[in-house]
Coordinates of C-alpha atoms and ligand atoms in Angstrom, one line a residue:
M1388 CA 13.3 -21.0 -8.8
S1389 CA 11.5 -22.8 -6.0
F1390 CA 9.0 -25.5 -6.8
H1391 CA 6.6 -23.4 -4.8
I1392 CA 4.8 -21.0 -7.2
V1393 CA 3.8 -17.7 -5.7
E1394 CA 0.2 -16.9 -6.8
Q1395 CA -0.1 -13.2 -7.6
A1396 CA -3.1 -11.2 -6.2
P1397 CA -5.3 -9.7 -8.9
A1398 CA -3.3 -6.9 -10.5
R1399 CA -4.4 -3.4 -9.5
L1400 CA -2.6 -0.1 -10.0
N1401 CA -1.8 1.1 -6.6
R1402 CA 0.6 4.0 -7.0
S1403 CA -1.5 6.5 -5.1
E1404 CA -3.9 5.5 -2.3
L1405 CA -6.1 8.4 -1.2
A1406 CA -7.4 8.5 2.3
V1407 CA -10.9 10.1 2.6
P1408 CA -12.8 10.6 5.9
G1409 CA -16.3 8.9 5.7
S1410 CA -17.7 11.8 7.7
N1411 CA -17.1 14.2 4.7
P1412 CA -19.4 13.6 1.7
T1413 CA -17.9 16.5 -0.3
F1414 CA -14.4 15.0 0.0
M1415 CA -15.8 11.7 -1.2
E1416 CA -17.3 13.4 -4.3
K1417 CA -14.0 15.0 -5.0
A1418 CA -12.1 11.7 -4.5
A1419 CA -14.3 10.0 -7.1
K1420 CA -13.2 12.5 -9.7
S1421 CA -9.5 12.5 -8.6
N1422 CA -6.6 10.7 -10.3
A1423 CA -6.0 8.4 -7.4
D1424 CA -5.4 4.7 -8.3
V1425 CA -7.1 3.6 -5.1
V1426 CA -9.4 5.5 -2.8
F1427 CA -10.1 4.3 0.8
L1428 CA -13.2 5.7 2.5
D1429 CA -12.3 5.8 6.2
L1430 CA -14.5 4.7 9.1
E1431 CA -11.6 4.4 11.5
D1432 CA -9.2 7.0 12.8
A1433 CA -10.3 10.0 10.7
V1434 CA -13.8 9.7 12.1
A1435 CA -14.7 10.7 15.7
P1436 CA -16.7 8.2 17.7
D1437 CA -19.9 10.3 17.6
D1438 CA -19.7 10.4 13.8
K1439 CA -19.2 6.7 13.2
V1440 CA -22.8 5.8 12.5
Q1441 CA -23.4 8.7 10.1
A1442 CA -20.0 8.1 8.4
R1443 CA -21.1 4.5 7.7
K1444 CA -24.3 5.8 6.0
N1445 CA -22.4 8.4 4.0
I1446 CA -20.0 5.7 2.8
I1447 CA -22.8 3.3 1.7
E1448 CA -24.4 6.2 -0.2
A1449 CA -21.1 7.2 -1.8
L1450 CA -20.4 3.6 -2.9
N1451 CA -23.9 3.3 -4.5
D1452 CA -24.3 6.8 -6.0
L1453 CA -20.9 8.0 -7.1
D1454 CA -19.0 6.8 -10.2
W1455 CA -15.8 5.1 -9.0
S1456 CA -15.0 3.6 -12.4
G1457 CA -11.3 3.6 -13.3
K1458 CA -10.3 3.2 -9.7
T1459 CA -10.1 0.7 -6.9
I1460 CA -12.5 1.6 -4.1
S1461 CA -12.0 0.4 -0.6
V1462 CA -13.4 1.1 2.9
R1463 CA -11.3 1.2 6.0
I1464 CA -13.3 -0.5 8.8
N1465 CA -12.7 0.0 12.5
G1466 CA -10.4 -2.3 14.4
L1467 CA -11.3 -5.8 15.6
D1468 CA -11.1 -4.6 19.2
T1469 CA -14.0 -2.1 18.7
H1470 CA -17.8 -2.8 18.6
Y1471 CA -18.0 -0.7 15.4
M1472 CA -16.3 -3.3 13.3
Y1473 CA -19.0 -5.9 12.9
R1474 CA -21.6 -3.3 11.7
D1475 CA -19.0 -1.7 9.4
V1476 CA -18.6 -5.0 7.7
V1477 CA -22.2 -6.2 7.7
D1478 CA -23.8 -2.9 6.7
V1479 CA -21.3 -1.9 4.1
I1480 CA -21.2 -5.3 2.3
E1481 CA -24.9 -6.0 2.6
Q1482 CA -25.9 -2.5 1.3
A1483 CA -23.1 -1.7 -1.1
G1484 CA -20.9 -4.8 -1.5
Q1485 CA -21.5 -5.0 -5.2
N1486 CA -19.7 -1.6 -5.6
L1487 CA -16.8 -2.3 -3.3
D1488 CA -13.5 -3.8 -4.4
M1489 CA -11.6 -4.1 -1.1
I1490 CA -11.8 -3.8 2.7
M1491 CA -8.9 -2.2 4.5
I1492 CA -8.3 -3.8 7.9
P1493 CA -6.4 -1.7 10.4
K1494 CA -4.0 -2.8 13.1
V1495 CA -4.0 -6.4 12.0
G1496 CA -2.2 -8.3 14.7
T1497 CA -2.5 -12.0 14.0
A1498 CA -3.4 -14.3 11.1
S1499 CA -6.6 -15.1 13.0
D1500 CA -7.7 -11.4 12.6
V1501 CA -7.7 -11.9 8.9
Y1502 CA -9.3 -15.3 9.2
A1503 CA -12.2 -13.8 11.2
L1504 CA -12.8 -11.1 8.6
D1505 CA -12.6 -13.7 5.8
M1506 CA -15.3 -15.8 7.4
M1507 CA -17.6 -12.8 7.9
C1508 CA -17.1 -11.5 4.3
T1509 CA -17.7 -15.0 2.9
Q1510 CA -21.0 -15.4 4.8
I1511 CA -22.3 -12.0 3.9
E1512 CA -21.3 -12.3 0.2
D1513 CA -22.9 -15.8 0.0
N1514 CA -26.1 -14.6 1.6
M1515 CA -26.3 -11.5 -0.6
K1516 CA -25.4 -13.5 -3.7
I1517 CA -22.4 -11.3 -4.4
E1518 CA -20.4 -13.2 -7.0
K1519 CA -17.1 -11.3 -6.7
R1520 CA -14.8 -11.7 -3.7
I1521 CA -14.0 -8.5 -1.9
G1522 CA -10.2 -8.2 -1.4
F1523 CA -8.2 -7.3 1.7
E1524 CA -5.8 -4.4 2.3
L1525 CA -4.0 -5.1 5.5
I1526 CA -2.4 -2.3 7.5
I1527 CA 0.7 -3.4 9.4
E1528 CA 1.0 -0.8 12.2
T1529 CA 1.6 -2.6 15.5
A1530 CA 4.5 -4.4 17.0
L1531 CA 2.2 -7.5 17.1
G1532 CA 1.4 -7.3 13.4
M1533 CA 5.0 -6.8 12.5
Q1534 CA 6.0 -9.8 14.6
N1535 CA 3.3 -12.0 13.0
L1536 CA 3.7 -10.6 9.5
T1537 CA 4.8 -13.9 7.8
E1538 CA 1.6 -15.7 8.9
I1539 CA -0.6 -12.6 8.2
G1540 CA 0.6 -12.3 4.7
A1541 CA -0.4 -15.8 3.9
A1542 CA -3.7 -15.8 5.9
S1543 CA -6.3 -15.4 3.2
S1544 CA -6.7 -15.7 -0.6
R1545 CA -8.5 -12.3 -0.3
N1546 CA -5.2 -10.6 0.7
G1547 CA -4.2 -8.1 -2.0
S1548 CA -1.8 -5.6 -0.3
L1549 CA 0.1 -4.8 2.8
H1550 CA 0.4 -1.2 4.0
F1551 CA 2.9 0.3 6.5
G1552 CA 0.9 2.4 8.9
V1553 CA 3.8 4.5 10.2
A1554 CA 1.9 6.6 12.8
D1555 CA 0.3 3.8 14.7
Y1556 CA 3.5 1.7 14.3
A1557 CA 5.5 4.5 16.0
A1558 CA 2.9 4.6 18.8
S1559 CA 2.9 0.8 19.2
T1560 CA 6.7 0.5 19.3
K1561 CA 6.9 3.6 21.6
A1562 CA 9.3 5.2 19.1
R1563 CA 10.4 8.7 20.2
T1564 CA 8.8 10.7 17.4
T1565 CA 5.5 12.5 17.0
V1566 CA 5.4 13.3 13.3
I1567 CA 3.6 11.0 10.8
G1568 CA 6.3 9.4 8.7
G1569 CA 9.5 11.2 7.5
P1570 CA 13.0 11.1 8.9
N1571 CA 14.1 12.0 12.4
A1572 CA 17.2 14.0 13.2
D1573 CA 17.8 11.9 16.4
Y1574 CA 18.1 8.8 14.3
A1575 CA 21.6 9.6 13.0
V1576 CA 25.2 8.6 13.4
L1577 CA 28.4 10.7 13.5
T1578 CA 31.2 10.0 11.0
D1579 CA 34.7 9.6 12.4
P1580 CA 36.5 13.0 12.5
D1581 CA 38.4 13.9 9.3
S1582 CA 42.0 15.2 9.4
D1583 CA 40.7 18.6 10.6
G1584 CA 38.6 17.0 13.3
N1585 CA 35.3 17.7 11.5
R1586 CA 32.5 15.2 11.8
D1587 CA 29.3 14.8 9.6
V1588 CA 25.9 13.9 10.8
H1589 CA 24.3 11.1 8.7
W1590 CA 20.6 10.8 9.1
G1591 CA 19.3 7.3 8.9
D1592 CA 15.8 6.1 7.9
M1593 CA 14.2 4.8 11.1
W1594 CA 11.5 3.1 9.0
H1595 CA 13.8 1.0 6.9
Y1596 CA 13.4 -2.2 8.8
P1597 CA 9.5 -2.4 8.9
I1598 CA 9.2 -1.3 5.3
A1599 CA 11.8 -3.8 4.1
K1600 CA 10.2 -6.6 6.1
M1601 CA 6.8 -5.7 4.7
V1602 CA 8.1 -5.7 1.1
V1603 CA 9.6 -9.2 1.6
V1604 CA 6.4 -10.7 3.1
A1605 CA 4.2 -9.0 0.5
R1606 CA 6.3 -10.2 -2.5
A1607 CA 6.6 -13.8 -1.0
N1608 CA 2.8 -13.9 -1.0
G1609 CA 2.2 -12.2 -4.4
L1610 CA 0.8 -9.0 -2.6
R1611 CA 1.4 -5.3 -3.2
P1612 CA 3.6 -3.6 -0.6
I1613 CA 2.4 0.0 -0.1
D1614 CA 4.0 2.8 2.0
G1615 CA 1.7 4.6 4.3
P1616 CA 1.1 8.3 5.2
F1617 CA 3.4 11.3 5.2
G1618 CA 1.8 13.9 7.4
D1619 CA 3.5 17.1 6.4
F1620 CA 1.5 17.7 3.2
S1621 CA 3.0 21.1 2.6
D1622 CA 6.5 19.4 2.2
A1623 CA 6.3 18.1 -1.4
D1624 CA 10.1 17.4 -1.5
G1625 CA 9.9 15.5 1.8
Y1626 CA 7.0 13.4 0.4
A1627 CA 9.0 12.7 -2.8
A1628 CA 12.0 11.5 -0.9
Q1629 CA 9.9 9.1 1.3
A1630 CA 8.1 7.8 -1.8
M1631 CA 11.3 7.2 -3.8
R1632 CA 13.1 5.3 -1.0
A1633 CA 10.0 3.1 -0.6
S1634 CA 9.8 2.6 -4.4
T1635 CA 13.5 1.8 -4.5
L1636 CA 12.9 -1.0 -1.9
G1637 CA 10.0 -2.5 -4.0
C1638 CA 6.9 -0.7 -2.7
E1639 CA 4.2 -0.1 -5.4
G1640 CA 2.7 3.0 -4.1
K1641 CA 2.1 5.4 -1.2
W1642 CA -0.8 6.9 0.6
A1643 CA -2.0 10.4 -0.2
I1644 CA -3.5 12.0 2.9
H1645 CA -4.0 15.2 0.8
P1646 CA -5.1 15.5 -2.8
S1647 CA -1.8 17.3 -3.6
Q1648 CA 0.1 14.1 -3.0
I1649 CA -1.9 12.1 -5.6
D1650 CA -0.2 13.2 -8.8
Q1651 CA 3.1 13.1 -7.1
A1652 CA 2.6 9.5 -6.1
N1653 CA 1.4 8.5 -9.6
D1654 CA 4.4 10.1 -11.1
L1655 CA 7.0 8.8 -8.6
F1656 CA 5.8 5.2 -8.7
S1657 CA 5.7 5.0 -12.5
P1658 CA 8.9 3.9 -14.2
S1659 CA 10.5 6.9 -16.1
D1660 CA 10.9 6.8 -19.9
E1661 CA 14.6 6.3 -19.4
E1662 CA 14.1 3.3 -17.1
I1663 CA 11.7 1.7 -19.6
K1664 CA 14.1 2.3 -22.5
K1665 CA 16.9 0.8 -20.5
A1666 CA 14.8 -2.2 -19.6
H1667 CA 14.0 -2.8 -23.3
R1668 CA 17.7 -2.6 -24.2
I1669 CA 18.5 -5.2 -21.5
L1670 CA 15.8 -7.5 -23.0
E1671 CA 17.2 -7.0 -26.5
A1672 CA 20.8 -7.6 -25.4
M1673 CA 19.8 -10.8 -23.5
E1674 CA 17.8 -12.0 -26.6
Q1675 CA 21.0 -11.6 -28.6
A1676 CA 23.0 -13.3 -25.9
K1677 CA 20.6 -16.3 -26.0
K1678 CA 21.1 -16.6 -29.7
D1679 CA 24.9 -16.5 -29.2
G1680 CA 24.6 -19.2 -26.6
L1681 CA 25.8 -16.8 -23.8
G1682 CA 24.3 -16.5 -20.2
A1683 CA 25.8 -13.1 -19.5
V1684 CA 27.0 -10.1 -21.6
A1685 CA 28.1 -6.5 -21.0
L1686 CA 25.8 -3.6 -21.6
D1687 CA 27.1 0.0 -21.1
G1688 CA 30.2 -1.5 -19.4
R1689 CA 28.1 -3.5 -16.8
L1690 CA 27.4 -7.1 -16.5
I1691 CA 23.9 -8.3 -17.2
D1692 CA 22.7 -11.9 -17.0
I1693 CA 19.5 -14.0 -16.8
A1694 CA 18.4 -12.3 -13.6
S1695 CA 18.6 -9.0 -15.4
I1696 CA 15.8 -10.2 -17.7
K1697 CA 13.5 -10.6 -14.8
Q1698 CA 14.3 -7.1 -13.4
A1699 CA 13.7 -5.6 -16.8
E1700 CA 10.5 -7.5 -17.3
V1701 CA 9.2 -6.1 -14.0
M1702 CA 9.8 -2.6 -15.3
V1703 CA 8.2 -3.3 -18.7
D1704 CA 5.2 -5.0 -17.2
K1705 CA 4.6 -2.1 -14.9
A1706 CA 4.8 0.3 -17.8
A1707 CA 2.2 -1.8 -19.7
Q1708 CA -0.1 -1.9 -16.7
I1709 CA 0.0 1.9 -16.4
A1710 CA -0.5 2.4 -20.2
G1711 CA -3.5 0.0 -20.1
N1712 CA -5.2 1.8 -17.3
Ligands
GLV2322 C1 -2.1 4.7 9.3 O1 -3.1 4.2 9.6 C2 -1.1 5.0 10.3 O2 -1.3 4.7 11.5 O3 0.0 5.5 9.9
MG2323 MG1 -3.3 3.8 11.8

């Protein structure tokens, strides 16, 4: 283990993250009663320019009047390149900061973007005598943000999670796709011909690199890596496949852009009973190995060693976090 200890951001369940437009009070009321672990009320891309001011008022009202207990509540502010942003931060924190857990910052490009928001939040919280520190959810969705991810991940002690914003990332990198998330038939390779000359098409996951990079930077800074949206909300199987590949890489959750995706995400990002049972068996086997003075033993015909304890503990800790919710 390195001498450098990675401080963990405050633990929060983040299996499902529901996106709710701030322009729609009815959706916000429904969101407060939903099973989502995290809800973000949106002032950015789901709100048309003419509706921004009213959406800000709606969100302040929703934060103050609705019961958000049992969830993490966040507000996605507008980007730092817009004139909406400063009022989003000032009005929302001044008028409802006590009831807000996190701010979601879109299109983060540099560590200075995070620093600027940290400074603003600190001033407003101090002035309003808000004791708790509002956390940051950072959306990585531009080529610049991806390039500077290492510094961004470490830019503030308010950082709680990194999110992969696949739609804006596709636009920023000029990727040849117009869907929101999901695979692309053009991102594929052909196998060599078999003895009959037949070839198979193997689809790749064109989002593997950014998600894998985000997971590394998030974990190196004690943050939660979260996979972003999947636009085709009528394709439950497609959503499940995207969620499972993100979970397998280490992501803790995925956005739900439709209520139907909430329970799916909660289920897919929770360890199964079988996984938890196996993790307990590994811990028991390693406990016995320790007593026997061994560093590694076989379990079900496979090698397990001291690293296996840490993997099993991740699973058991996650299960305990979910059970305690
Ligand atoms: C989310 O904001 C995205 O651009 O995918
Ligand atoms: Mg976006």
